[in-house]
Short mmCIF file of C-alpha atoms in Angstrom, two decimals:
data_model
loop_
_atom_site.label_atom_id
_atom_site.label_comp_id
_atom_site.label_asym_id
_atom_site.label_seq_id
_atom_site.Cartn_x
_atom_site.Cartn_y
_atom_site.Cartn_z
CA UNK A 1 37.80 131.34 85.29
CA UNK A 2 39.59 129.16 82.72
CA UNK A 3 43.11 127.83 83.17
CA UNK A 4 44.89 127.42 79.84
CA UNK A 5 48.11 125.41 79.55
CA UNK A 6 50.70 124.92 76.81
CA UNK A 7 52.83 122.03 78.07
CA UNK A 8 56.14 121.83 76.22
CA UNK A 9 59.03 119.48 76.74
CA UNK A 10 60.92 121.95 78.95
CA UNK A 11 58.38 124.47 80.22
CA UNK A 12 54.68 124.97 80.87
CA UNK A 13 53.17 128.23 79.72
CA UNK A 14 49.99 129.07 81.61
CA UNK A 15 47.38 131.75 81.92
CA UNK A 16 44.02 132.26 83.61
CA UNK A 17 41.30 134.07 81.68
CA UNK A 18 37.81 135.20 82.59
CA UNK A 19 35.31 133.04 80.76
CA UNK A 20 32.86 135.85 80.10
CA UNK A 21 35.18 138.23 78.23
CA UNK A 22 38.49 136.31 77.82
CA UNK A 23 40.46 138.94 79.76
CA UNK A 24 43.79 137.53 80.96
CA UNK A 25 43.90 137.67 84.76
CA UNK A 26 47.27 135.99 85.39
CA UNK A 27 49.91 133.94 83.64
CA UNK A 28 53.51 132.90 83.42
CA UNK A 29 56.01 130.18 82.55
CA UNK A 30 57.12 127.40 84.92
CA UNK A 31 59.47 124.45 84.67
CA UNK A 32 57.53 121.73 86.51
CA UNK A 33 54.07 120.48 87.44
CA UNK A 34 54.69 121.37 91.07
CA UNK A 35 55.68 124.92 90.18
CA UNK A 36 52.53 125.25 88.08
CA UNK A 37 50.25 124.18 90.94
CA UNK A 38 51.96 126.60 93.31
CA UNK A 39 51.76 129.49 90.83
CA UNK A 40 48.05 128.96 90.11
CA UNK A 41 47.22 128.51 93.79
CA UNK A 42 49.09 131.71 94.65
CA UNK A 43 46.80 133.75 92.36
CA UNK A 44 43.72 132.70 94.35
CA UNK A 45 41.45 132.89 91.29
CA UNK A 46 39.91 129.38 91.58
CA UNK A 47 39.60 128.32 87.92
CA UNK A 48 36.68 125.97 87.26
CA UNK A 49 37.77 124.78 83.84
CA UNK A 50 41.09 123.88 82.25
CA UNK A 51 42.04 123.29 78.66
CA UNK A 52 45.51 122.22 77.67
CA UNK A 53 47.77 121.18 74.86
CA UNK A 54 50.71 118.92 75.59
CA UNK A 55 53.61 117.54 73.59
CA UNK A 56 54.68 115.42 76.55
CA UNK A 57 54.18 111.68 76.84
CA UNK A 58 50.69 110.43 77.59
CA UNK A 59 51.75 109.31 81.07
CA UNK A 60 53.26 112.71 81.89
CA UNK A 61 50.20 114.55 80.61
CA UNK A 62 47.80 112.29 82.52
CA UNK A 63 49.81 112.80 85.71
CA UNK A 64 49.44 116.56 85.34
CA UNK A 65 45.71 116.27 84.67
CA UNK A 66 45.29 114.15 87.79
CA UNK A 67 47.21 116.69 89.88
CA UNK A 68 45.13 119.58 88.53
CA UNK A 69 41.87 117.85 89.29
CA UNK A 70 43.01 116.99 92.79
CA UNK A 71 44.26 120.51 93.53
CA UNK A 72 41.46 122.60 92.00
CA UNK A 73 38.49 120.27 91.35
CA UNK A 74 38.20 121.51 87.80
CA UNK A 75 37.06 120.07 84.49
CA UNK A 76 39.96 119.39 82.10
CA UNK A 77 39.85 119.23 78.30
CA UNK A 78 42.88 118.09 76.30
CA UNK A 79 43.46 119.15 72.70
CA UNK A 80 43.89 116.25 70.30
CA UNK A 81 44.88 115.75 66.66
CA UNK A 82 42.33 116.34 63.92
CA UNK A 83 42.25 115.88 60.17
CA UNK A 84 40.14 118.99 59.74
CA UNK A 85 38.94 121.66 62.14
CA UNK A 86 37.49 125.16 61.88
CA UNK A 87 38.09 125.34 58.13
CA UNK A 88 41.70 124.14 58.27
CA UNK A 89 42.77 120.81 56.77
CA UNK A 90 45.80 119.09 58.31
CA UNK A 91 48.45 118.65 55.63
CA UNK A 92 50.42 115.77 57.14
CA UNK A 93 50.08 112.40 55.44
CA UNK A 94 49.50 111.00 58.92
CA UNK A 95 47.65 113.86 60.58
CA UNK A 96 48.21 112.43 64.07
CA UNK A 97 51.95 112.96 63.69
CA UNK A 98 51.75 116.74 63.41
CA UNK A 99 52.77 118.26 66.74
CA UNK A 100 49.75 119.54 68.62
CA UNK A 101 51.40 122.86 69.43
CA UNK A 102 52.05 123.41 65.71
CA UNK A 103 48.50 122.40 64.84
CA UNK A 104 46.99 124.83 67.32
CA UNK A 105 49.30 127.68 66.31
CA UNK A 106 48.41 127.37 62.64
CA UNK A 107 44.73 127.03 63.54
CA UNK A 108 45.03 130.23 65.54
CA UNK A 109 46.84 132.07 62.77
CA UNK A 110 44.33 131.11 60.11
CA UNK A 111 41.45 131.97 62.46
CA UNK A 112 42.81 135.50 62.89
CA UNK A 113 43.08 136.31 59.16
CA UNK A 114 41.07 133.69 57.18
CA UNK A 115 43.65 133.98 54.41
CA UNK A 116 47.06 132.62 53.45
CA UNK A 117 49.56 132.68 56.28
CA UNK A 118 52.88 131.40 57.55
CA UNK A 119 53.17 130.65 61.25
CA UNK A 120 56.68 130.58 62.73
CA UNK A 121 57.08 129.49 66.35
CA UNK A 122 60.50 130.30 67.79
CA UNK A 123 60.99 128.13 70.85
CA UNK A 124 63.36 125.34 71.84
CA UNK A 125 62.85 124.15 68.30
CA UNK A 126 61.74 126.47 65.51
CA UNK A 127 58.77 125.44 63.40
CA UNK A 128 57.09 127.00 60.41
CA UNK A 129 53.79 126.06 58.79
CA UNK A 130 52.15 127.26 55.60
CA UNK A 131 48.37 127.55 55.27
CA UNK A 132 46.72 128.55 51.99
CA UNK A 133 43.85 131.01 51.66
CA UNK A 134 41.33 128.17 51.53
CA UNK A 135 42.61 126.58 54.75
CA UNK A 136 44.87 123.89 53.27
CA UNK A 137 47.89 123.20 55.47
CA UNK A 138 50.72 122.78 52.98
CA UNK A 139 53.24 121.44 55.49
CA UNK A 140 56.20 123.10 57.12
CA UNK A 141 59.73 122.92 58.49
CA UNK A 142 61.45 122.20 61.80
CA UNK A 143 64.95 123.28 62.81
CA UNK A 144 66.85 123.81 66.07
CA UNK A 145 66.02 126.95 68.00
CA UNK A 146 68.41 129.11 69.99
CA UNK A 147 68.46 126.86 73.08
CA UNK A 148 69.29 123.76 71.03
CA UNK A 149 71.94 125.45 68.89
CA UNK A 150 73.56 127.04 71.92
CA UNK A 151 73.54 123.83 73.98
CA UNK A 152 74.93 121.72 71.14
CA UNK A 153 77.89 124.06 70.79
CA UNK A 154 78.45 124.14 74.53
CA UNK A 155 78.22 120.35 74.75
CA UNK A 156 80.39 119.39 71.80
CA UNK A 157 82.99 122.17 71.81
CA UNK A 158 85.19 122.04 74.89
CA UNK A 159 86.27 125.68 74.94
CA UNK A 160 82.78 127.15 74.60
CA UNK A 161 81.78 127.94 78.16
CA UNK A 162 79.77 130.97 79.29
CA UNK A 163 76.79 131.81 81.44
CA UNK A 164 73.31 133.08 80.56
CA UNK A 165 74.06 136.65 81.64
CA UNK A 166 76.99 136.80 79.23
CA UNK A 167 74.78 135.37 76.49
CA UNK A 168 72.20 138.11 76.99
CA UNK A 169 74.83 140.83 76.97
CA UNK A 170 76.32 139.42 73.76
CA UNK A 171 73.08 140.09 71.89
CA UNK A 172 73.34 143.85 72.33
CA UNK A 173 74.80 143.86 68.82
CA UNK A 174 75.09 141.58 65.79
CA UNK A 175 78.56 142.78 64.79
CA UNK A 176 81.21 140.08 64.32
CA UNK A 177 82.00 138.68 67.75
CA UNK A 178 85.27 139.55 69.46
CA UNK A 179 84.75 136.92 72.18
CA UNK A 180 83.47 133.36 72.00
CA UNK A 181 80.17 134.16 73.68
CA UNK A 182 79.55 136.96 71.16
CA UNK A 183 80.50 134.75 68.22
CA UNK A 184 78.16 131.95 69.31
CA UNK A 185 75.16 134.01 70.34
CA UNK A 186 75.30 136.32 67.34
CA UNK A 187 76.01 133.47 64.93
CA UNK A 188 73.02 131.48 66.17
CA UNK A 189 70.82 134.56 66.00
CA UNK A 190 71.83 135.19 62.39
CA UNK A 191 71.03 131.56 61.55
CA UNK A 192 67.61 132.03 63.12
CA UNK A 193 67.00 135.20 61.15
CA UNK A 194 68.19 133.53 57.96
CA UNK A 195 65.72 130.70 58.45
CA UNK A 196 62.86 133.15 58.88
CA UNK A 197 63.83 135.06 55.74
CA UNK A 198 63.85 131.85 53.70
CA UNK A 199 60.30 131.17 54.90
CA UNK A 200 59.27 134.59 53.65
CA UNK A 201 60.83 133.83 50.26
CA UNK A 202 58.99 130.51 50.10
CA UNK A 203 55.72 132.25 50.90
CA UNK A 204 56.30 134.91 48.25
CA UNK A 205 56.95 132.18 45.68
CA UNK A 206 53.57 130.67 46.56
CA UNK A 207 51.40 133.74 47.07
CA UNK A 208 53.31 136.87 46.09
CA UNK A 209 52.70 139.51 48.76
CA UNK A 210 49.24 138.20 49.65
CA UNK A 211 49.94 136.44 52.95
CA UNK A 212 50.38 137.16 56.65
CA UNK A 213 53.51 136.16 58.55
CA UNK A 214 52.92 135.31 62.19
CA UNK A 215 55.77 135.00 64.66
CA UNK A 216 55.35 133.58 68.14
CA UNK A 217 57.39 131.83 70.81
CA UNK A 218 59.99 132.91 73.32
CA UNK A 219 62.62 134.05 70.81
CA UNK A 220 60.32 135.94 68.44
CA UNK A 221 62.00 139.22 69.42
CA UNK A 222 65.30 138.01 67.92
CA UNK A 223 63.86 138.00 64.38
CA UNK A 224 61.47 140.96 64.51
CA UNK A 225 64.06 143.33 63.06
CA UNK A 226 64.40 141.36 59.81
CA UNK A 227 60.65 140.92 59.33
CA UNK A 228 59.13 144.19 60.56
CA UNK A 229 55.82 143.48 58.81
CA UNK A 230 55.32 140.22 60.73
CA UNK A 231 52.42 139.99 63.13
CA UNK A 232 53.70 139.04 66.58
CA UNK A 233 51.16 137.05 68.61
CA UNK A 234 52.75 135.68 71.81
CA UNK A 235 49.71 133.55 72.73
CA UNK A 236 48.93 132.13 69.29
CA UNK A 237 48.78 128.55 70.59
CA UNK A 238 46.12 129.64 73.09
CA UNK A 239 44.06 131.13 70.23
CA UNK A 240 44.05 127.69 68.60
CA UNK A 241 43.46 125.95 71.93
CA UNK A 242 40.19 127.82 72.41
CA UNK A 243 39.07 126.58 68.97
CA UNK A 244 40.07 122.98 69.65
CA UNK A 245 38.65 122.86 73.18
CA UNK A 246 35.53 125.06 73.37
CA UNK A 247 33.81 125.23 76.73
CA UNK A 248 30.26 125.87 75.51
#
């Protein structure tokens, strides 16, 4: 069994796969190292290997690795930056500065199609990356995602106060809001959709119709309606993680 981890700033996405056929046996999202250890232990699957990507500090990542080794006696591999890997060339001037989650997601996208693609990850922040047909990473964009937009409005506007249940209910429609929660949630969603549509226009300017749009991340469902041809791959980072950290 292989434990795969995508360690973000707020949450850890995890799954356990069978090494022989890559079938997903268990998985989930947790908000702390302790919760991760409890969730994995509860499954009783005894993973022998672990590969992970982390955008946390080195100290935080090392603390998690130490805890995993102590709890499960497994071998841990950490994904790291690379200038070139699996036919993809990192487009950042300083390749080490490209976020590892972005790097793995675009690696995964290109691996799936071996042609021009745009990878949009809709999480706490929203990122997009462009990869040409010959594997050249052309760069990308970063903007606030739904959680950041929502929290900034709640923090800096005194009269914007509502709970998560109300937020979910507000997204039953994208008609002009008749309450503050509707106005905020629908407005932020439209901004998100607008960002995605501009990425499509950028891609068309580069490649015409000859590209694949990948969407991934927790809020991918919010934009699927405006890009029905997009390929939704929830575990795209894990596709890239397997390339960056092979266990052969």
